[in-house]
Amino acid sequence: MAKFVVTIDGPAGSGKSTIAKLLAKREGFIHINSGALYRAVVYILGDSLDKDSLNGVDLKIEYRDGNFRILHNGIDITESLKTEALGKKASNVAKLGFVRDFVNMKVRAIPKSGKFVIDGRDCGSVIFPDADLKIFLTASPEERAKRRAEEIKGDFEHVLEEIKNRDEQDMKREIAPLKKPEGAYEIDTTGLGIEEVFRIVVDLVRRVYGNRDS
Ligand code: C5P
């Protein structure tokens, strides 16, 4: 089978990873979570890292029961990467060109054939500008904060402030800022449940997959 790539970009809490995981579970996609790689970098090295220390890091992507996992020195660190504090630190280092090059190299090393879904901030604009299907998920900051606060059992007001700060930092940086990629389908998920969003996405995916050349 040839390679079929779907990108899902959007701000924190827009549902990218949840939708990507469902595509993996129900539609047989291989999921790559690019944000988790930025989180892994700061988890391992802190946010005052340099290029040499980064290039010496042993970071591998693996799949266990079909789920995307990140291994550091052979140890699965995926579950430790989910805190909002780490998201904020990840956003700080995501401004650095050598960090972006490192993550992009890991992501682009994926195999040559199969169905892939990759989620993040620049997947359709920078990593895979020729993706078969590009999706841009949005939702109001309040809705995203509500979802995230429920997920991490955090305080709504605090999470809302963090999300707004992270949006601003991710959209205003010079290299690969968060934006709607050219040719992307935008879905505003405010007020929609995850199954409703999934149905819209899966319809698009099946239509494009059915129409592909090979
Ligand atoms: O999606 P997640 O919240 O895990 O991403 C953490 C941070 O990593 C984001 O706020 C963003 O700064 C950065 N990131 C990025 N490009 C990506 C994925 C994530 O800059 N493709």
JSON list of C-alpha atoms and ligand atoms in Angstrom, two decimals:
[
{"chain": "A", "resi": 1, "resn": "MET", "atom": "CA", "xyz": [0.00, 0.00, 0.00]},
{"chain": "A", "resi": 2, "resn": "ALA", "atom": "CA", "xyz": [1.21, 3.54, -0.74]},
{"chain": "A", "resi": 3, "resn": "LYS", "atom": "CA", "xyz": [1.50, 6.13, 1.99]},
{"chain": "A", "resi": 4, "resn": "PHE", "atom": "CA", "xyz": [-1.70, 7.97, 2.98]},
{"chain": "A", "resi": 5, "resn": "VAL", "atom": "CA", "xyz": [-1.15, 10.89, 5.34]},
{"chain": "A", "resi": 6, "resn": "VAL", "atom": "CA", "xyz": [-3.77, 12.84, 7.30]},
{"chain": "A", "resi": 7, "resn": "THR", "atom": "CA", "xyz": [-2.64, 15.85, 9.36]},
{"chain": "A", "resi": 8, "resn": "ILE", "atom": "CA", "xyz": [-4.62, 17.33, 12.24]},
{"chain": "A", "resi": 9, "resn": "ASP", "atom": "CA", "xyz": [-3.48, 20.70, 13.53]},
{"chain": "A", "resi": 10, "resn": "GLY", "atom": "CA", "xyz": [-5.01, 23.03, 16.07]},
{"chain": "A", "resi": 11, "resn": "PRO", "atom": "CA", "xyz": [-4.57, 24.75, 19.42]},
{"chain": "A", "resi": 12, "resn": "ALA", "atom": "CA", "xyz": [-4.35, 23.07, 22.83]},
{"chain": "A", "resi": 13, "resn": "GLY", "atom": "CA", "xyz": [-7.55, 21.29, 23.82]},
{"chain": "A", "resi": 14, "resn": "SER", "atom": "CA", "xyz": [-9.10, 21.32, 20.33]},
{"chain": "A", "resi": 15, "resn": "GLY", "atom": "CA", "xyz": [-9.36, 17.51, 20.34]},
{"chain": "A", "resi": 16, "resn": "LYS", "atom": "CA", "xyz": [-6.58, 16.68, 17.87]},
{"chain": "A", "resi": 17, "resn": "SER", "atom": "CA", "xyz": [-5.05, 13.81, 19.77]},
{"chain": "A", "resi": 18, "resn": "THR", "atom": "CA", "xyz": [-8.40, 12.31, 20.75]},
{"chain": "A", "resi": 19, "resn": "ILE", "atom": "CA", "xyz": [-9.56, 12.27, 17.12]},
{"chain": "A", "resi": 20, "resn": "ALA", "atom": "CA", "xyz": [-6.20, 10.95, 15.92]},
{"chain": "A", "resi": 21, "resn": "LYS", "atom": "CA", "xyz": [-6.36, 8.13, 18.50]},
{"chain": "A", "resi": 22, "resn": "LEU", "atom": "CA", "xyz": [-9.87, 7.21, 17.33]},
{"chain": "A", "resi": 23, "resn": "LEU", "atom": "CA", "xyz": [-8.69, 7.10, 13.72]},
{"chain": "A", "resi": 24, "resn": "ALA", "atom": "CA", "xyz": [-5.97, 4.70, 14.85]},
{"chain": "A", "resi": 25, "resn": "LYS", "atom": "CA", "xyz": [-8.32, 2.51, 16.85]},
{"chain": "A", "resi": 26, "resn": "ARG", "atom": "CA", "xyz": [-11.28, 2.38, 14.48]},
{"chain": "A", "resi": 27, "resn": "GLU", "atom": "CA", "xyz": [-9.85, 3.04, 11.01]},
{"chain": "A", "resi": 28, "resn": "GLY", "atom": "CA", "xyz": [-6.45, 1.35, 11.23]},
{"chain": "A", "resi": 29, "resn": "PHE", "atom": "CA", "xyz": [-4.29, 4.48, 11.11]},
{"chain": "A", "resi": 30, "resn": "ILE", "atom": "CA", "xyz": [-0.84, 4.73, 12.65]},
{"chain": "A", "resi": 31, "resn": "HIS", "atom": "CA", "xyz": [-0.88, 7.74, 14.99]},
{"chain": "A", "resi": 32, "resn": "ILE", "atom": "CA", "xyz": [2.04, 10.10, 15.50]},
{"chain": "A", "resi": 33, "resn": "ASN", "atom": "CA", "xyz": [1.64, 12.68, 18.26]},
{"chain": "A", "resi": 34, "resn": "SER", "atom": "CA", "xyz": [4.19, 15.40, 17.46]},
{"chain": "A", "resi": 35, "resn": "GLY", "atom": "CA", "xyz": [3.33, 17.46, 20.57]},
{"chain": "A", "resi": 36, "resn": "ALA", "atom": "CA", "xyz": [4.35, 14.52, 22.75]},
{"chain": "A", "resi": 37, "resn": "LEU", "atom": "CA", "xyz": [7.83, 14.68, 21.20]},
{"chain": "A", "resi": 38, "resn": "TYR", "atom": "CA", "xyz": [8.20, 18.36, 22.21]},
{"chain": "A", "resi": 39, "resn": "ARG", "atom": "CA", "xyz": [7.00, 17.41, 25.66]},
{"chain": "A", "resi": 40, "resn": "ALA", "atom": "CA", "xyz": [9.49, 14.52, 25.81]},
{"chain": "A", "resi": 41, "resn": "VAL", "atom": "CA", "xyz": [12.36, 16.87, 24.93]},
{"chain": "A", "resi": 42, "resn": "VAL", "atom": "CA", "xyz": [11.66, 19.17, 27.93]},
{"chain": "A", "resi": 43, "resn": "TYR", "atom": "CA", "xyz": [10.80, 16.25, 30.20]},
{"chain": "A", "resi": 44, "resn": "ILE", "atom": "CA", "xyz": [14.26, 14.79, 29.59]},
{"chain": "A", "resi": 45, "resn": "LEU", "atom": "CA", "xyz": [16.40, 17.91, 29.24]},
{"chain": "A", "resi": 46, "resn": "GLY", "atom": "CA", "xyz": [14.46, 20.75, 30.90]},
{"chain": "A", "resi": 47, "resn": "ASP", "atom": "CA", "xyz": [13.81, 23.96, 29.03]},
{"chain": "A", "resi": 48, "resn": "SER", "atom": "CA", "xyz": [17.34, 25.39, 29.02]},
{"chain": "A", "resi": 49, "resn": "LEU", "atom": "CA", "xyz": [18.63, 22.75, 26.64]},
{"chain": "A", "resi": 50, "resn": "ASP", "atom": "CA", "xyz": [21.28, 23.00, 23.92]},
{"chain": "A", "resi": 51, "resn": "LYS", "atom": "CA", "xyz": [21.76, 21.35, 20.55]},
{"chain": "A", "resi": 52, "resn": "ASP", "atom": "CA", "xyz": [24.52, 18.93, 21.63]},
{"chain": "A", "resi": 53, "resn": "SER", "atom": "CA", "xyz": [22.61, 17.55, 24.59]},
{"chain": "A", "resi": 54, "resn": "LEU", "atom": "CA", "xyz": [19.52, 17.16, 22.40]},
{"chain": "A", "resi": 55, "resn": "ASN", "atom": "CA", "xyz": [21.35, 15.26, 19.69]},
{"chain": "A", "resi": 56, "resn": "GLY", "atom": "CA", "xyz": [22.65, 12.81, 22.32]},
{"chain": "A", "resi": 57, "resn": "VAL", "atom": "CA", "xyz": [19.15, 11.91, 23.51]},
{"chain": "A", "resi": 58, "resn": "ASP", "atom": "CA", "xyz": [17.91, 8.36, 22.89]},
{"chain": "A", "resi": 59, "resn": "LEU", "atom": "CA", "xyz": [14.25, 8.88, 22.01]},
{"chain": "A", "resi": 60, "resn": "LYS", "atom": "CA", "xyz": [12.23, 6.28, 20.12]},
{"chain": "A", "resi": 61, "resn": "ILE", "atom": "CA", "xyz": [8.67, 5.99, 18.90]},
{"chain": "A", "resi": 62, "resn": "GLU", "atom": "CA", "xyz": [7.01, 2.61, 19.42]},
{"chain": "A", "resi": 63, "resn": "TYR", "atom": "CA", "xyz": [3.54, 1.13, 19.16]},
{"chain": "A", "resi": 64, "resn": "ARG", "atom": "CA", "xyz": [2.13, -1.03, 21.95]},
{"chain": "A", "resi": 65, "resn": "ASP", "atom": "CA", "xyz": [-1.30, -2.54, 21.30]},
{"chain": "A", "resi": 66, "resn": "GLY", "atom": "CA", "xyz": [-1.53, -0.03, 18.44]},
{"chain": "A", "resi": 67, "resn": "ASN", "atom": "CA", "xyz": [-0.94, 2.95, 20.76]},
{"chain": "A", "resi": 68, "resn": "PHE", "atom": "CA", "xyz": [1.71, 5.60, 20.16]},
{"chain": "A", "resi": 69, "resn": "ARG", "atom": "CA", "xyz": [4.39, 5.44, 22.88]},
{"chain": "A", "resi": 70, "resn": "ILE", "atom": "CA", "xyz": [7.62, 7.38, 23.46]},
{"chain": "A", "resi": 71, "resn": "LEU", "atom": "CA", "xyz": [10.63, 5.56, 24.89]},
{"chain": "A", "resi": 72, "resn": "HIS", "atom": "CA", "xyz": [13.62, 7.23, 26.51]},
{"chain": "A", "resi": 73, "resn": "ASN", "atom": "CA", "xyz": [16.60, 4.89, 26.97]},
{"chain": "A", "resi": 74, "resn": "GLY", "atom": "CA", "xyz": [14.12, 2.07, 26.39]},
{"chain": "A", "resi": 75, "resn": "ILE", "atom": "CA", "xyz": [11.72, 3.24, 29.13]},
{"chain": "A", "resi": 76, "resn": "ASP", "atom": "CA", "xyz": [8.16, 4.21, 28.25]},
{"chain": "A", "resi": 77, "resn": "ILE", "atom": "CA", "xyz": [7.68, 7.86, 29.41]},
{"chain": "A", "resi": 78, "resn": "THR", "atom": "CA", "xyz": [4.41, 8.58, 27.54]},
{"chain": "A", "resi": 79, "resn": "GLU", "atom": "CA", "xyz": [2.18, 8.80, 30.61]},
{"chain": "A", "resi": 80, "resn": "SER", "atom": "CA", "xyz": [4.48, 11.32, 32.32]},
{"chain": "A", "resi": 81, "resn": "LEU", "atom": "CA", "xyz": [4.16, 13.79, 29.44]},
{"chain": "A", "resi": 82, "resn": "LYS", "atom": "CA", "xyz": [0.54, 14.89, 29.86]},
{"chain": "A", "resi": 83, "resn": "THR", "atom": "CA", "xyz": [0.67, 17.75, 32.41]},
{"chain": "A", "resi": 84, "resn": "GLU", "atom": "CA", "xyz": [-0.22, 21.32, 31.46]},
{"chain": "A", "resi": 85, "resn": "ALA", "atom": "CA", "xyz": [3.06, 22.50, 33.05]},
{"chain": "A", "resi": 86, "resn": "LEU", "atom": "CA", "xyz": [4.97, 20.37, 30.56]},
{"chain": "A", "resi": 87, "resn": "GLY", "atom": "CA", "xyz": [2.79, 21.69, 27.71]},
{"chain": "A", "resi": 88, "resn": "LYS", "atom": "CA", "xyz": [3.85, 25.21, 28.64]},
{"chain": "A", "resi": 89, "resn": "LYS", "atom": "CA", "xyz": [7.54, 24.29, 28.80]},
{"chain": "A", "resi": 90, "resn": "ALA", "atom": "CA", "xyz": [7.20, 22.43, 25.51]},
{"chain": "A", "resi": 91, "resn": "SER", "atom": "CA", "xyz": [5.81, 25.60, 23.95]},
{"chain": "A", "resi": 92, "resn": "ASN", "atom": "CA", "xyz": [8.88, 27.50, 25.21]},
{"chain": "A", "resi": 93, "resn": "VAL", "atom": "CA", "xyz": [11.35, 25.15, 23.51]},
{"chain": "A", "resi": 94, "resn": "ALA", "atom": "CA", "xyz": [9.19, 24.73, 20.38]},
{"chain": "A", "resi": 95, "resn": "LYS", "atom": "CA", "xyz": [10.38, 28.22, 19.37]},
{"chain": "A", "resi": 96, "resn": "LEU", "atom": "CA", "xyz": [13.92, 26.90, 18.82]},
{"chain": "A", "resi": 97, "resn": "GLY", "atom": "CA", "xyz": [14.88, 25.84, 15.31]},
{"chain": "A", "resi": 98, "resn": "PHE", "atom": "CA", "xyz": [17.18, 22.99, 16.38]},
{"chain": "A", "resi": 99, "resn": "VAL", "atom": "CA", "xyz": [14.41, 21.50, 18.55]},
{"chain": "A", "resi": 100, "resn": "ARG", "atom": "CA", "xyz": [11.95, 21.66, 15.64]},
{"chain": "A", "resi": 101, "resn": "ASP", "atom": "CA", "xyz": [14.53, 20.02, 13.35]},
{"chain": "A", "resi": 102, "resn": "PHE", "atom": "CA", "xyz": [14.99, 17.20, 15.88]},
{"chain": "A", "resi": 103, "resn": "VAL", "atom": "CA", "xyz": [11.25, 16.52, 16.20]},
{"chain": "A", "resi": 104, "resn": "ASN", "atom": "CA", "xyz": [10.66, 16.78, 12.45]},
{"chain": "A", "resi": 105, "resn": "MET", "atom": "CA", "xyz": [13.45, 14.29, 11.80]},
{"chain": "A", "resi": 106, "resn": "LYS", "atom": "CA", "xyz": [11.86, 11.76, 14.20]},
{"chain": "A", "resi": 107, "resn": "VAL", "atom": "CA", "xyz": [8.44, 12.25, 12.64]},
{"chain": "A", "resi": 108, "resn": "ARG", "atom": "CA", "xyz": [9.57, 12.08, 9.02]},
{"chain": "A", "resi": 109, "resn": "ALA", "atom": "CA", "xyz": [11.39, 8.80, 9.72]},
{"chain": "A", "resi": 110, "resn": "ILE", "atom": "CA", "xyz": [8.06, 6.99, 9.58]},
{"chain": "A", "resi": 111, "resn": "PRO", "atom": "CA", "xyz": [7.80, 4.03, 7.21]},
{"chain": "A", "resi": 112, "resn": "LYS", "atom": "CA", "xyz": [7.08, 4.48, 3.51]},
{"chain": "A", "resi": 113, "resn": "SER", "atom": "CA", "xyz": [3.72, 2.79, 3.35]},
{"chain": "A", "resi": 114, "resn": "GLY", "atom": "CA", "xyz": [0.50, 2.69, 5.35]},
{"chain": "A", "resi": 115, "resn": "LYS", "atom": "CA", "xyz": [-2.14, 5.07, 6.68]},
{"chain": "A", "resi": 116, "resn": "PHE", "atom": "CA", "xyz": [-0.79, 7.73, 9.05]},
{"chain": "A", "resi": 117, "resn": "VAL", "atom": "CA", "xyz": [-2.41, 10.43, 11.12]},
{"chain": "A", "resi": 118, "resn": "ILE", "atom": "CA", "xyz": [-0.19, 13.04, 12.68]},
{"chain": "A", "resi": 119, "resn": "ASP", "atom": "CA", "xyz": [-1.37, 15.74, 15.05]},
{"chain": "A", "resi": 120, "resn": "GLY", "atom": "CA", "xyz": [0.28, 18.97, 16.24]},
{"chain": "A", "resi": 121, "resn": "ARG", "atom": "CA", "xyz": [0.66, 22.62, 15.24]},
{"chain": "A", "resi": 122, "resn": "ASP", "atom": "CA", "xyz": [2.60, 22.56, 11.95]},
{"chain": "A", "resi": 123, "resn": "CYS", "atom": "CA", "xyz": [1.91, 19.08, 10.57]},
{"chain": "A", "resi": 124, "resn": "GLY", "atom": "CA", "xyz": [0.00, 20.24, 7.49]},
{"chain": "A", "resi": 125, "resn": "SER", "atom": "CA", "xyz": [1.96, 23.48, 7.01]},
{"chain": "A", "resi": 126, "resn": "VAL", "atom": "CA", "xyz": [5.58, 22.34, 7.53]},
{"chain": "A", "resi": 127, "resn": "ILE", "atom": "CA", "xyz": [6.03, 18.62, 8.26]},
{"chain": "A", "resi": 128, "resn": "PHE", "atom": "CA", "xyz": [3.74, 17.20, 5.57]},
{"chain": "A", "resi": 129, "resn": "PRO", "atom": "CA", "xyz": [2.69, 20.08, 3.25]},
{"chain": "A", "resi": 130, "resn": "ASP", "atom": "CA", "xyz": [1.73, 17.45, 0.65]},
{"chain": "A", "resi": 131, "resn": "ALA", "atom": "CA", "xyz": [-0.51, 15.45, 3.01]},
{"chain": "A", "resi": 132, "resn": "ASP", "atom": "CA", "xyz": [-3.49, 13.71, 1.40]},
{"chain": "A", "resi": 133, "resn": "LEU", "atom": "CA", "xyz": [-5.88, 15.39, 3.84]},
{"chain": "A", "resi": 134, "resn": "LYS", "atom": "CA", "xyz": [-5.33, 18.33, 6.18]},
{"chain": "A", "resi": 135, "resn": "ILE", "atom": "CA", "xyz": [-7.67, 19.11, 9.04]},
{"chain": "A", "resi": 136, "resn": "PHE", "atom": "CA", "xyz": [-7.62, 22.17, 11.28]},
{"chain": "A", "resi": 137, "resn": "LEU", "atom": "CA", "xyz": [-9.57, 21.81, 14.53]},
{"chain": "A", "resi": 138, "resn": "THR", "atom": "CA", "xyz": [-10.60, 24.84, 16.55]},
{"chain": "A", "resi": 139, "resn": "ALA", "atom": "CA", "xyz": [-12.89, 25.62, 19.50]},
{"chain": "A", "resi": 140, "resn": "SER", "atom": "CA", "xyz": [-13.36, 28.64, 21.73]},
{"chain": "A", "resi": 141, "resn": "PRO", "atom": "CA", "xyz": [-10.71, 29.05, 24.46]},
{"chain": "A", "resi": 142, "resn": "GLU", "atom": "CA", "xyz": [-13.44, 28.54, 27.10]},
{"chain": "A", "resi": 143, "resn": "GLU", "atom": "CA", "xyz": [-14.58, 25.25, 25.58]},
{"chain": "A", "resi": 144, "resn": "ARG", "atom": "CA", "xyz": [-11.00, 24.02, 25.26]},
{"chain": "A", "resi": 145, "resn": "ALA", "atom": "CA", "xyz": [-10.20, 25.00, 28.85]},
{"chain": "A", "resi": 146, "resn": "LYS", "atom": "CA", "xyz": [-13.33, 23.21, 30.06]},
{"chain": "A", "resi": 147, "resn": "ARG", "atom": "CA", "xyz": [-12.30, 20.01, 28.28]},
{"chain": "A", "resi": 148, "resn": "ARG", "atom": "CA", "xyz": [-8.70, 20.22, 29.45]},
{"chain": "A", "resi": 149, "resn": "ALA", "atom": "CA", "xyz": [-9.68, 21.04, 33.08]},
{"chain": "A", "resi": 150, "resn": "GLU", "atom": "CA", "xyz": [-11.96, 17.97, 33.14]},
{"chain": "A", "resi": 151, "resn": "GLU", "atom": "CA", "xyz": [-9.24, 15.77, 31.63]},
{"chain": "A", "resi": 152, "resn": "ILE", "atom": "CA", "xyz": [-6.52, 16.79, 34.08]},
{"chain": "A", "resi": 153, "resn": "LYS", "atom": "CA", "xyz": [-8.93, 17.56, 36.96]},
{"chain": "A", "resi": 154, "resn": "GLY", "atom": "CA", "xyz": [-7.55, 21.10, 37.13]},
{"chain": "A", "resi": 155, "resn": "ASP", "atom": "CA", "xyz": [-9.03, 24.51, 37.95]},
{"chain": "A", "resi": 156, "resn": "PHE", "atom": "CA", "xyz": [-10.97, 25.99, 34.98]},
{"chain": "A", "resi": 157, "resn": "GLU", "atom": "CA", "xyz": [-9.79, 29.62, 35.37]},
{"chain": "A", "resi": 158, "resn": "HIS", "atom": "CA", "xyz": [-6.17, 28.58, 35.73]},
{"chain": "A", "resi": 159, "resn": "VAL", "atom": "CA", "xyz": [-6.32, 26.24, 32.72]},
{"chain": "A", "resi": 160, "resn": "LEU", "atom": "CA", "xyz": [-8.07, 28.95, 30.66]},
{"chain": "A", "resi": 161, "resn": "GLU", "atom": "CA", "xyz": [-5.27, 31.41, 31.38]},
{"chain": "A", "resi": 162, "resn": "GLU", "atom": "CA", "xyz": [-2.60, 28.83, 30.52]},
{"chain": "A", "resi": 163, "resn": "ILE", "atom": "CA", "xyz": [-4.35, 27.91, 27.27]},
{"chain": "A", "resi": 164, "resn": "LYS", "atom": "CA", "xyz": [-4.63, 31.56, 26.21]},
{"chain": "A", "resi": 165, "resn": "ASN", "atom": "CA", "xyz": [-0.94, 32.14, 26.95]},
{"chain": "A", "resi": 166, "resn": "ARG", "atom": "CA", "xyz": [0.06, 29.02, 25.03]},
{"chain": "A", "resi": 167, "resn": "ASP", "atom": "CA", "xyz": [-2.14, 29.98, 22.03]},
{"chain": "A", "resi": 168, "resn": "GLU", "atom": "CA", "xyz": [-0.50, 33.38, 21.92]},
{"chain": "A", "resi": 169, "resn": "GLN", "atom": "CA", "xyz": [3.01, 31.95, 22.16]},
{"chain": "A", "resi": 170, "resn": "ASP", "atom": "CA", "xyz": [2.35, 29.23, 19.54]},
{"chain": "A", "resi": 171, "resn": "MET", "atom": "CA", "xyz": [0.68, 31.62, 17.08]},
{"chain": "A", "resi": 172, "resn": "LYS", "atom": "CA", "xyz": [3.21, 34.44, 17.37]},
{"chain": "A", "resi": 173, "resn": "ARG", "atom": "CA", "xyz": [6.50, 32.55, 17.16]},
{"chain": "A", "resi": 174, "resn": "GLU", "atom": "CA", "xyz": [8.69, 33.13, 14.13]},
{"chain": "A", "resi": 175, "resn": "ILE", "atom": "CA", "xyz": [9.33, 29.51, 13.11]},
{"chain": "A", "resi": 176, "resn": "ALA", "atom": "CA", "xyz": [6.39, 27.29, 12.14]},
{"chain": "A", "resi": 177, "resn": "PRO", "atom": "CA", "xyz": [3.66, 29.23, 14.00]},
{"chain": "A", "resi": 178, "resn": "LEU", "atom": "CA", "xyz": [0.31, 27.61, 14.63]},
{"chain": "A", "resi": 179, "resn": "LYS", "atom": "CA", "xyz": [-1.98, 28.52, 11.72]},
{"chain": "A", "resi": 180, "resn": "LYS", "atom": "CA", "xyz": [-4.51, 26.91, 9.44]},
{"chain": "A", "resi": 181, "resn": "PRO", "atom": "CA", "xyz": [-2.48, 25.10, 6.76]},
{"chain": "A", "resi": 182, "resn": "GLU", "atom": "CA", "xyz": [-3.21, 25.92, 3.13]},
{"chain": "A", "resi": 183, "resn": "GLY", "atom": "CA", "xyz": [-5.89, 23.62, 1.82]},
{"chain": "A", "resi": 184, "resn": "ALA", "atom": "CA", "xyz": [-6.98, 22.43, 5.29]},
{"chain": "A", "resi": 185, "resn": "TYR", "atom": "CA", "xyz": [-10.60, 21.72, 6.26]},
{"chain": "A", "resi": 186, "resn": "GLU", "atom": "CA", "xyz": [-11.45, 23.77, 9.32]},
{"chain": "A", "resi": 187, "resn": "ILE", "atom": "CA", "xyz": [-13.83, 22.27, 11.87]},
{"chain": "A", "resi": 188, "resn": "ASP", "atom": "CA", "xyz": [-15.03, 24.42, 14.76]},
{"chain": "A", "resi": 189, "resn": "THR", "atom": "CA", "xyz": [-15.75, 21.87, 17.47]},
{"chain": "A", "resi": 190, "resn": "THR", "atom": "CA", "xyz": [-17.30, 24.31, 19.97]},
{"chain": "A", "resi": 191, "resn": "GLY", "atom": "CA", "xyz": [-20.46, 22.66, 21.32]},
{"chain": "A", "resi": 192, "resn": "LEU", "atom": "CA", "xyz": [-19.77, 19.37, 19.53]},
{"chain": "A", "resi": 193, "resn": "GLY", "atom": "CA", "xyz": [-19.17, 16.04, 21.28]},
{"chain": "A", "resi": 194, "resn": "ILE", "atom": "CA", "xyz": [-16.19, 13.91, 20.35]},
{"chain": "A", "resi": 195, "resn": "GLU", "atom": "CA", "xyz": [-18.33, 11.40, 18.40]},
{"chain": "A", "resi": 196, "resn": "GLU", "atom": "CA", "xyz": [-19.86, 14.21, 16.34]},
{"chain": "A", "resi": 197, "resn": "VAL", "atom": "CA", "xyz": [-16.41, 15.55, 15.46]},
{"chain": "A", "resi": 198, "resn": "PHE", "atom": "CA", "xyz": [-15.20, 12.04, 14.70]},
{"chain": "A", "resi": 199, "resn": "ARG", "atom": "CA", "xyz": [-18.10, 11.46, 12.31]},
{"chain": "A", "resi": 200, "resn": "ILE", "atom": "CA", "xyz": [-17.24, 14.64, 10.35]},
{"chain": "A", "resi": 201, "resn": "VAL", "atom": "CA", "xyz": [-13.56, 13.66, 10.22]},
{"chain": "A", "resi": 202, "resn": "VAL", "atom": "CA", "xyz": [-14.16, 10.05, 9.23]},
{"chain": "A", "resi": 203, "resn": "ASP", "atom": "CA", "xyz": [-16.49, 11.11, 6.41]},
{"chain": "A", "resi": 204, "resn": "LEU", "atom": "CA", "xyz": [-13.74, 13.35, 5.04]},
{"chain": "A", "resi": 205, "resn": "VAL", "atom": "CA", "xyz": [-11.10, 10.65, 5.47]},
{"chain": "A", "resi": 206, "resn": "ARG", "atom": "CA", "xyz": [-13.16, 7.98, 3.71]},
{"chain": "A", "resi": 207, "resn": "ARG", "atom": "CA", "xyz": [-14.02, 10.33, 0.85]},
{"chain": "A", "resi": 208, "resn": "VAL", "atom": "CA", "xyz": [-10.40, 11.31, 0.26]},
{"chain": "A", "resi": 209, "resn": "TYR", "atom": "CA", "xyz": [-9.11, 7.76, 0.78]},
{"chain": "A", "resi": 210, "resn": "GLY", "atom": "CA", "xyz": [-11.68, 6.41, -1.69]},
{"chain": "A", "resi": 211, "resn": "ASN", "atom": "CA", "xyz": [-10.61, 9.00, -4.29]},
{"chain": "A", "resi": 212, "resn": "ARG", "atom": "CA", "xyz": [-6.86, 8.50, -4.01]},
{"chain": "A", "resi": 213, "resn": "ASP", "atom": "CA", "xyz": [-4.89, 7.52, -7.16]},
{"chain": "A", "resi": 214, "resn": "SER", "atom": "CA", "xyz": [-3.23, 4.36, -5.91]},
{"chain": "B", "resi": 1, "resn": "C5P", "atom": "O1", "xyz": [-0.18, 19.29, 21.44]},
{"chain": "B", "resi": 1, "resn": "C5P", "atom": "P1", "xyz": [0.58, 19.49, 22.74]},
{"chain": "B", "resi": 1, "resn": "C5P", "atom": "O2", "xyz": [-0.18, 20.29, 23.75]},
{"chain": "B", "resi": 1, "resn": "C5P", "atom": "O3", "xyz": [1.09, 18.21, 23.29]},
{"chain": "B", "resi": 1, "resn": "C5P", "atom": "O4", "xyz": [1.88, 20.34, 22.33]},
{"chain": "B", "resi": 1, "resn": "C5P", "atom": "C1", "xyz": [2.75, 20.91, 23.28]},
{"chain": "B", "resi": 1, "resn": "C5P", "atom": "C2", "xyz": [3.46, 22.10, 22.65]},
{"chain": "B", "resi": 1, "resn": "C5P", "atom": "O5", "xyz": [4.37, 21.61, 21.65]},
{"chain": "B", "resi": 1, "resn": "C5P", "atom": "C3", "xyz": [2.57, 23.10, 21.92]},
{"chain": "B", "resi": 1, "resn": "C5P", "atom": "O6", "xyz": [2.06, 24.13, 22.76]},
{"chain": "B", "resi": 1, "resn": "C5P", "atom": "C4", "xyz": [3.47, 23.67, 20.85]},
{"chain": "B", "resi": 1, "resn": "C5P", "atom": "O7", "xyz": [4.23, 24.77, 21.32]},
{"chain": "B", "resi": 1, "resn": "C5P", "atom": "C5", "xyz": [4.44, 22.54, 20.57]},
{"chain": "B", "resi": 1, "resn": "C5P", "atom": "N1", "xyz": [4.16, 21.88, 19.30]},
{"chain": "B", "resi": 1, "resn": "C5P", "atom": "C6", "xyz": [4.63, 22.47, 18.14]},
{"chain": "B", "resi": 1, "resn": "C5P", "atom": "N2", "xyz": [4.47, 21.85, 16.94]},
{"chain": "B", "resi": 1, "resn": "C5P", "atom": "C7", "xyz": [3.83, 20.67, 16.87]},
{"chain": "B", "resi": 1, "resn": "C5P", "atom": "C8", "xyz": [3.31, 20.06, 18.03]},
{"chain": "B", "resi": 1, "resn": "C5P", "atom": "C9", "xyz": [3.46, 20.70, 19.24]},
{"chain": "B", "resi": 1, "resn": "C5P", "atom": "O8", "xyz": [5.19, 23.56, 18.18]},
{"chain": "B", "resi": 1, "resn": "C5P", "atom": "N3", "xyz": [3.71, 20.08, 15.67]}
]
